[in-house]
Amino acid sequence: MAQPQPAAFVAGHDDRKPFQQSPKPAERAALVQSRETGDILPDCSPQGEVKALPFAKSWVHMMAGGVGGMTAATMTAPLDVLKTRLQSDIYQAQLRAARLAKGQALTGLNPARAALYHLTDTLEILGTVYRTEGSRALFKGLGPNLVGIVPARSINFFVYGNGKRVISEYWNRGQEAPWVHLLAGVAAGVATSTATNPIWMVKTRLQLDKNVSERSGGIMQRQYRNSYDCVRQILRDEGIRGLYKGMSASYLGVAESTLQWMLYEQMKVSLARREDRIQRSGREKTWWDHTVEWTGKAGAAGGAKLIAAILAYPHEVARTRLRQAPLDNAQPKYTGLIQCFKLVWKEEGFIGLYGGLTPHLMRTVPSAAIMFGMYEGILRLFNTPA
């Protein structure tokens, strides 16, 4: 007896009634595999009609992004605390005073000397925080950070992964391209920033949880007892709009995440081509080939983040400044994105726009490698296309 032909499901059809191929070999449609579910689909079906249980594995993207982001955030939390402090004008004022006391100039620094200053600042603050506030201070704000990381990374990876699939399927005949990655990255960044800005607002306030000298009589004291108290005070003193301060800078940061996705995708293509060349050549893989095979995507994620972070870093500083608490007269020092950039440049120069860059790179580059590595690994574990 002849064996039954493979079946596939068509959107809108009863799941119990498979789409049967023609019994005539000459008329039989070519079979292709769904990138979303792995099911066999007829290649002759109209574009966009065959879905094969669309978004059946979308939850894997959400889970993989959340787990990867949570793990990376926990491992790099101390550097995140240092980065936020170095971005704030409170700590920048202290650093400027310390440098002036040592006779060090604050202006006219070239990028190399600025980077050296940032590294020195990072090490000094790390030691000071540990000695004066204890090891727990290095993880201050980790709670709301983890609360924010799960939805933020889940939303980002979900929107990007499925947005890339939908855009390529409907507007580029199922083929990926840099402009597809661009649109998917923008959509993912905007969705993530809009949904999670209040969480990052609370996180930033908790990390900068010290009053100015005038308010505390020269002794830095805690202003917020916990995350709930922080939200309560913001709503009481600044209104609902207070939870969305820094939103404009967050949207500007979409450029960084989009650039990172685009670079990462291109690096993945290069790695795939390298693997294909090795297979076609028929040669035995060397130790370096195996190393690239296992670490290539993690390295690509870290490299993409490094480039994107350096190019787009000033928006991080602006976002932190815009989220700072108002001054004593209830008038915030920074009132808008452009005004913030101009004021920081006027008062602090180039070094102010890149305050905290060293711990930021020390945190985000390995964090991206860990996060994307776990993301790709979980997708592979569940046989879900990236």
Short mmCIF file of C-alpha atoms in Angstrom, two decimals:
data_model
loop_
_atom_site.label_atom_id
_atom_site.label_comp_id
_atom_site.label_asym_id
_atom_site.label_seq_id
_atom_site.Cartn_x
_atom_site.Cartn_y
_atom_site.Cartn_z
CA MET A 1 0.00 0.00 0.00
CA ALA A 2 1.15 3.51 -0.72
CA GLN A 3 2.26 5.52 2.27
CA PRO A 4 0.14 8.63 3.08
CA GLN A 5 1.69 11.93 2.11
CA PRO A 6 2.79 14.45 4.79
CA ALA A 7 0.06 16.81 5.89
CA ALA A 8 0.10 20.45 6.92
CA PHE A 9 -2.45 22.76 8.42
CA VAL A 10 -3.80 25.88 6.74
CA ALA A 11 -4.97 28.92 8.71
CA GLY A 12 -8.74 28.99 9.00
CA HIS A 13 -9.11 25.26 8.35
CA ASP A 14 -10.32 22.73 10.89
CA ASP A 15 -7.28 21.36 12.74
CA ARG A 16 -8.73 17.87 12.39
CA LYS A 17 -8.71 18.06 8.59
CA PRO A 18 -5.20 18.01 7.22
CA PHE A 19 -4.37 19.61 3.90
CA GLN A 20 -3.63 16.57 1.73
CA GLN A 21 -1.15 16.73 -1.13
CA SER A 22 -2.16 15.64 -4.61
CA PRO A 23 -1.60 11.89 -5.19
CA LYS A 24 -0.06 12.55 -8.59
CA PRO A 25 3.73 12.95 -8.30
CA ALA A 26 3.85 15.43 -11.18
CA GLU A 27 1.32 17.69 -9.48
CA ARG A 28 2.56 17.23 -5.92
CA ALA A 29 3.58 20.52 -4.27
CA ALA A 30 7.06 20.96 -2.91
CA LEU A 31 7.21 20.74 0.87
CA VAL A 32 8.85 23.34 3.07
CA GLN A 33 9.21 23.59 6.81
CA SER A 34 7.61 26.32 8.89
CA ARG A 35 10.24 28.52 10.56
CA GLU A 36 7.88 29.07 13.49
CA THR A 37 6.70 25.57 14.39
CA GLY A 38 8.75 23.15 12.33
CA ASP A 39 5.57 21.74 10.70
CA ILE A 40 5.59 20.69 7.04
CA LEU A 41 3.79 23.19 4.80
CA PRO A 42 2.94 23.24 1.07
CA ASP A 43 5.16 25.68 -0.80
CA CYS A 44 2.41 26.41 -3.32
CA SER A 45 0.12 28.05 -0.76
CA PRO A 46 -0.54 31.82 -1.14
CA GLN A 47 1.86 34.17 0.63
CA GLY A 48 0.74 34.82 4.22
CA GLU A 49 -2.08 32.25 4.13
CA VAL A 50 -0.31 29.25 5.62
CA LYS A 51 0.36 29.85 9.29
CA ALA A 52 0.72 26.36 10.77
CA LEU A 53 -0.52 27.34 14.24
CA PRO A 54 0.97 30.90 14.20
CA PHE A 55 2.90 32.05 17.27
CA ALA A 56 2.74 28.50 18.65
CA LYS A 57 6.19 28.96 20.17
CA SER A 58 6.13 32.67 20.91
CA TRP A 59 6.21 31.94 24.63
CA VAL A 60 9.70 30.45 24.20
CA HIS A 61 11.04 33.85 23.11
CA MET A 62 9.48 35.45 26.19
CA MET A 63 10.82 32.83 28.57
CA ALA A 64 14.30 32.79 27.03
CA GLY A 65 14.61 36.57 27.13
CA GLY A 66 13.40 36.80 30.71
CA VAL A 67 15.67 34.05 32.04
CA GLY A 68 18.69 35.36 30.17
CA GLY A 69 18.15 38.93 31.31
CA MET A 70 17.54 37.97 34.93
CA THR A 71 20.71 35.88 35.12
CA ALA A 72 22.86 38.56 33.51
CA ALA A 73 21.44 41.31 35.75
CA THR A 74 22.17 39.38 38.93
CA MET A 75 25.75 38.62 37.94
CA THR A 76 26.54 42.23 36.99
CA ALA A 77 24.48 44.12 39.63
CA PRO A 78 27.44 45.80 41.45
CA LEU A 79 28.66 47.42 38.25
CA ASP A 80 25.15 48.63 37.50
CA VAL A 81 25.09 50.43 40.85
CA LEU A 82 28.45 52.06 40.12
CA LYS A 83 27.36 53.07 36.62
CA THR A 84 24.24 54.81 37.91
CA ARG A 85 26.18 56.70 40.57
CA LEU A 86 28.79 57.87 38.10
CA GLN A 87 26.03 59.08 35.76
CA SER A 88 24.33 61.23 38.43
CA ASP A 89 25.34 64.84 38.95
CA ILE A 90 25.50 64.25 42.75
CA TYR A 91 28.45 61.92 42.41
CA GLN A 92 29.94 63.85 39.50
CA ALA A 93 30.03 66.93 41.76
CA GLN A 94 31.87 64.93 44.42
CA LEU A 95 34.33 63.61 41.85
CA ARG A 96 34.97 67.10 40.47
CA ALA A 97 35.66 68.39 43.99
CA ALA A 98 38.05 65.50 44.64
CA ARG A 99 39.91 66.13 41.40
CA LEU A 100 40.18 69.85 42.07
CA ALA A 101 41.62 69.06 45.48
CA LYS A 102 44.24 66.96 43.74
CA GLY A 103 44.92 69.66 41.17
CA GLN A 104 43.51 67.63 38.28
CA ALA A 105 41.90 69.47 35.36
CA LEU A 106 38.32 68.62 34.49
CA THR A 107 38.14 70.07 31.00
CA GLY A 108 40.02 69.48 27.80
CA LEU A 109 40.43 65.76 28.39
CA ASN A 110 40.96 63.62 25.34
CA PRO A 111 39.02 60.33 25.08
CA ALA A 112 41.98 58.23 26.26
CA ARG A 113 42.54 60.27 29.42
CA ALA A 114 38.78 60.42 30.03
CA ALA A 115 38.62 56.63 29.86
CA LEU A 116 41.49 56.40 32.35
CA TYR A 117 39.64 58.74 34.72
CA HIS A 118 36.49 56.63 34.41
CA LEU A 119 38.42 53.46 35.26
CA THR A 120 39.98 55.16 38.27
CA ASP A 121 36.60 56.46 39.41
CA THR A 122 35.10 53.00 39.06
CA LEU A 123 37.73 51.32 41.22
CA GLU A 124 37.69 54.08 43.84
CA ILE A 125 33.90 54.08 44.21
CA LEU A 126 33.80 50.29 44.28
CA GLY A 127 36.20 50.24 47.22
CA THR A 128 34.49 53.14 48.98
CA VAL A 129 31.01 51.65 48.70
CA TYR A 130 32.22 48.30 50.03
CA ARG A 131 34.07 49.87 52.99
CA THR A 132 31.48 52.44 54.03
CA GLU A 133 28.17 50.79 53.08
CA GLY A 134 28.95 47.08 53.06
CA SER A 135 28.60 44.43 50.39
CA ARG A 136 24.80 44.69 50.33
CA ALA A 137 25.07 48.23 48.96
CA LEU A 138 26.60 46.81 45.79
CA PHE A 139 23.26 45.12 45.12
CA LYS A 140 21.07 48.10 46.02
CA GLY A 141 18.16 48.31 43.61
CA LEU A 142 18.56 44.70 42.48
CA GLY A 143 15.01 43.87 43.59
CA PRO A 144 13.26 46.35 41.29
CA ASN A 145 15.92 45.63 38.70
CA LEU A 146 14.93 41.97 38.61
CA VAL A 147 11.26 42.92 38.67
CA GLY A 148 11.93 45.08 35.63
CA ILE A 149 14.30 42.74 33.84
CA VAL A 150 11.79 39.91 33.44
CA PRO A 151 9.06 41.92 31.66
CA ALA A 152 11.58 44.14 29.85
CA ARG A 153 13.62 41.34 28.32
CA SER A 154 10.55 39.19 27.76
CA ILE A 155 8.81 41.99 25.88
CA ASN A 156 11.92 42.91 23.93
CA PHE A 157 12.79 39.42 22.76
CA PHE A 158 9.14 38.52 22.15
CA VAL A 159 8.44 41.59 20.00
CA TYR A 160 11.74 41.37 18.14
CA GLY A 161 11.69 37.63 17.46
CA ASN A 162 8.08 37.52 16.30
CA GLY A 163 8.18 40.97 14.71
CA LYS A 164 11.09 39.86 12.55
CA ARG A 165 9.13 36.80 11.47
CA VAL A 166 5.95 38.70 10.67
CA ILE A 167 7.70 41.54 8.80
CA SER A 168 9.78 39.20 6.68
CA GLU A 169 6.80 36.94 5.96
CA TYR A 170 4.38 39.65 4.90
CA TRP A 171 6.65 42.27 3.35
CA ASN A 172 9.82 40.53 2.19
CA ARG A 173 8.66 37.13 0.88
CA GLY A 174 9.88 35.31 3.95
CA GLN A 175 13.46 36.59 3.63
CA GLU A 176 15.30 38.39 6.40
CA ALA A 177 17.21 41.59 5.61
CA PRO A 178 18.88 44.43 7.54
CA TRP A 179 15.80 46.66 7.12
CA VAL A 180 13.66 43.87 8.59
CA HIS A 181 15.96 43.73 11.61
CA LEU A 182 15.78 47.54 11.82
CA LEU A 183 11.99 47.68 11.96
CA ALA A 184 11.76 44.77 14.38
CA GLY A 185 14.38 46.37 16.63
CA VAL A 186 12.57 49.72 16.69
CA ALA A 187 9.26 48.04 17.51
CA ALA A 188 10.85 46.01 20.30
CA GLY A 189 12.63 49.02 21.77
CA VAL A 190 9.58 51.30 21.78
CA ALA A 191 7.34 48.61 23.28
CA THR A 192 9.87 47.79 26.00
CA SER A 193 10.61 51.42 26.94
CA THR A 194 6.95 52.37 27.15
CA ALA A 195 5.96 49.40 29.28
CA THR A 196 8.85 49.42 31.75
CA ASN A 197 9.88 53.07 32.24
CA PRO A 198 8.21 53.36 35.71
CA ILE A 199 10.15 50.32 36.92
CA TRP A 200 13.49 51.76 35.84
CA MET A 201 12.50 55.09 37.38
CA VAL A 202 12.12 53.42 40.80
CA LYS A 203 15.35 51.48 40.30
CA THR A 204 17.30 54.64 39.53
CA ARG A 205 15.86 56.52 42.50
CA LEU A 206 16.72 53.65 44.86
CA GLN A 207 20.29 53.53 43.55
CA LEU A 208 20.62 57.26 44.05
CA ASP A 209 18.91 56.99 47.43
CA LYS A 210 20.72 59.80 49.19
CA ASN A 211 19.66 63.36 49.88
CA VAL A 212 21.72 66.33 48.88
CA SER A 213 23.94 67.82 51.60
CA GLU A 214 21.63 70.74 52.36
CA ARG A 215 18.63 68.49 53.03
CA SER A 216 20.53 66.16 55.35
CA GLY A 217 22.66 68.69 57.20
CA GLY A 218 25.80 67.35 55.56
CA ILE A 219 25.01 63.70 56.26
CA MET A 220 23.75 61.62 53.37
CA GLN A 221 20.59 59.79 54.44
CA ARG A 222 18.12 57.42 52.86
CA GLN A 223 15.05 59.02 51.33
CA TYR A 224 13.10 55.91 50.32
CA ARG A 225 12.47 52.91 52.58
CA ASN A 226 11.60 50.52 49.75
CA SER A 227 10.16 50.36 46.24
CA TYR A 228 6.59 50.96 47.41
CA ASP A 229 7.63 54.02 49.41
CA CYS A 230 9.54 55.33 46.41
CA VAL A 231 6.47 55.03 44.14
CA ARG A 232 4.27 56.65 46.81
CA GLN A 233 6.56 59.66 47.20
CA ILE A 234 6.94 60.13 43.45
CA LEU A 235 3.17 60.09 42.93
CA ARG A 236 2.66 62.45 45.87
CA ASP A 237 5.34 64.98 44.93
CA GLU A 238 5.54 64.72 41.13
CA GLY A 239 2.34 63.10 39.97
CA ILE A 240 1.90 60.25 37.51
CA ARG A 241 4.17 62.01 35.02
CA GLY A 242 6.99 61.60 37.52
CA LEU A 243 7.05 57.86 36.82
CA TYR A 244 7.69 58.58 33.14
CA LYS A 245 10.58 60.98 33.48
CA GLY A 246 13.41 60.02 31.16
CA MET A 247 11.00 58.54 28.62
CA SER A 248 12.36 60.73 25.82
CA ALA A 249 15.89 59.55 26.59
CA SER A 250 14.63 55.96 26.71
CA TYR A 251 13.16 56.35 23.24
CA LEU A 252 16.48 57.77 22.11
CA GLY A 253 18.03 54.63 23.54
CA VAL A 254 15.98 52.59 21.07
CA ALA A 255 18.67 53.52 18.55
CA GLU A 256 21.22 51.64 20.67
CA SER A 257 19.15 48.47 21.04
CA THR A 258 18.23 48.53 17.34
CA LEU A 259 21.85 48.97 16.31
CA GLN A 260 22.80 46.13 18.62
CA TRP A 261 20.22 43.80 17.06
CA MET A 262 21.32 44.69 13.52
CA LEU A 263 25.01 44.16 14.28
CA TYR A 264 24.25 40.92 16.08
CA GLU A 265 22.23 39.57 13.15
CA GLN A 266 24.99 40.41 10.67
CA MET A 267 27.59 38.75 12.87
CA LYS A 268 25.39 35.65 13.08
CA VAL A 269 25.20 35.57 9.28
CA SER A 270 29.00 35.74 9.10
CA LEU A 271 29.29 32.87 11.58
CA ALA A 272 26.80 30.80 9.54
CA ARG A 273 28.75 31.43 6.34
CA ARG A 274 31.97 30.42 8.07
CA GLU A 275 30.39 27.16 9.23
CA ASP A 276 29.04 26.52 5.74
CA ARG A 277 32.48 27.03 4.16
CA ILE A 278 34.01 24.55 6.59
CA GLN A 279 31.36 21.93 5.80
CA ARG A 280 31.69 22.37 2.03
CA SER A 281 35.48 22.13 2.22
CA GLY A 282 35.24 18.77 3.99
CA ARG A 283 38.20 19.50 6.25
CA GLU A 284 38.40 18.50 9.88
CA LYS A 285 37.53 21.20 12.39
CA THR A 286 40.39 22.62 14.42
CA TRP A 287 40.24 23.59 18.09
CA TRP A 288 39.64 27.17 16.98
CA ASP A 289 36.70 26.11 14.81
CA HIS A 290 35.11 24.34 17.78
CA THR A 291 35.76 27.37 19.99
CA VAL A 292 34.04 29.68 17.51
CA GLU A 293 31.17 27.21 17.16
CA TRP A 294 30.47 27.23 20.91
CA THR A 295 31.26 30.85 21.76
CA GLY A 296 30.69 32.67 18.47
CA LYS A 297 27.16 33.91 19.14
CA ALA A 298 27.97 35.01 22.68
CA GLY A 299 31.01 36.87 21.36
CA ALA A 300 28.90 38.41 18.61
CA ALA A 301 26.38 39.64 21.19
CA GLY A 302 29.13 41.18 23.32
CA GLY A 303 30.82 42.81 20.32
CA ALA A 304 27.55 44.22 19.02
CA LYS A 305 26.75 45.65 22.45
CA LEU A 306 30.22 47.19 22.78
CA ILE A 307 29.90 49.13 19.52
CA ALA A 308 26.29 50.17 20.09
CA ALA A 309 26.88 51.24 23.70
CA ILE A 310 29.86 53.48 22.90
CA LEU A 311 28.03 55.23 20.07
CA ALA A 312 24.79 55.80 21.98
CA TYR A 313 26.01 56.15 25.57
CA PRO A 314 25.21 59.85 26.24
CA HIS A 315 21.49 59.02 26.26
CA GLU A 316 22.14 56.85 29.34
CA VAL A 317 23.53 59.84 31.21
CA ALA A 318 20.61 62.04 30.13
CA ARG A 319 18.09 59.42 31.20
CA THR A 320 19.62 59.10 34.68
CA ARG A 321 19.77 62.89 35.15
CA LEU A 322 16.13 63.30 34.07
CA ARG A 323 15.05 60.67 36.62
CA GLN A 324 16.78 62.33 39.58
CA ALA A 325 14.65 63.76 42.36
CA PRO A 326 13.79 67.49 42.23
CA LEU A 327 15.89 70.00 44.10
CA ASP A 328 14.90 71.66 47.40
CA ASN A 329 12.85 74.35 45.66
CA ALA A 330 10.84 71.62 43.89
CA GLN A 331 12.26 72.68 40.54
CA PRO A 332 14.15 69.94 38.68
CA LYS A 333 17.55 70.87 37.35
CA TYR A 334 16.98 68.99 34.09
CA THR A 335 13.69 69.74 32.36
CA GLY A 336 14.07 68.09 28.97
CA LEU A 337 16.32 65.96 26.80
CA ILE A 338 17.93 68.77 24.78
CA GLN A 339 18.23 71.04 27.81
CA CYS A 340 19.88 68.20 29.72
CA PHE A 341 22.47 67.56 27.01
CA LYS A 342 23.31 71.27 26.75
CA LEU A 343 23.63 71.75 30.50
CA VAL A 344 25.80 68.67 31.03
CA TRP A 345 28.08 69.71 28.15
CA LYS A 346 28.32 73.27 29.52
CA GLU A 347 29.06 72.28 33.12
CA GLU A 348 31.05 69.07 32.67
CA GLY A 349 32.13 68.82 29.05
CA PHE A 350 32.87 65.59 27.21
CA ILE A 351 33.65 63.65 30.37
CA GLY A 352 30.20 64.42 31.76
CA LEU A 353 28.40 62.96 28.74
CA TYR A 354 30.34 59.72 29.22
CA GLY A 355 30.24 59.54 33.03
CA GLY A 356 30.07 55.91 34.09
CA LEU A 357 31.03 54.54 30.67
CA THR A 358 33.69 52.17 32.02
CA PRO A 359 31.45 50.29 34.51
CA HIS A 360 28.67 50.44 31.93
CA LEU A 361 30.79 48.59 29.38
CA MET A 362 32.18 46.28 32.06
CA ARG A 363 28.58 45.37 32.90
CA THR A 364 26.70 45.43 29.60
CA VAL A 365 29.20 43.66 27.34
CA PRO A 366 29.43 40.45 29.44
CA SER A 367 25.75 40.86 30.32
CA ALA A 368 24.82 40.86 26.62
CA ALA A 369 27.01 37.81 26.01
CA ILE A 370 25.36 35.94 28.90
CA MET A 371 21.83 37.03 28.00
CA PHE A 372 22.00 36.32 24.27
CA GLY A 373 23.91 33.10 24.86
CA MET A 374 21.17 31.81 27.17
CA TYR A 375 18.49 33.10 24.78
CA GLU A 376 19.94 31.22 21.82
CA GLY A 377 20.52 28.13 23.94
CA ILE A 378 16.93 28.01 25.21
CA LEU A 379 15.57 28.52 21.68
CA ARG A 380 17.70 25.63 20.48
CA LEU A 381 16.57 23.50 23.42
CA PHE A 382 12.93 24.03 22.46
CA ASN A 383 13.63 23.75 18.72
CA THR A 384 12.41 27.29 18.12
CA PRO A 385 13.84 29.41 15.26
CA ALA A 386 15.77 32.48 16.38
#
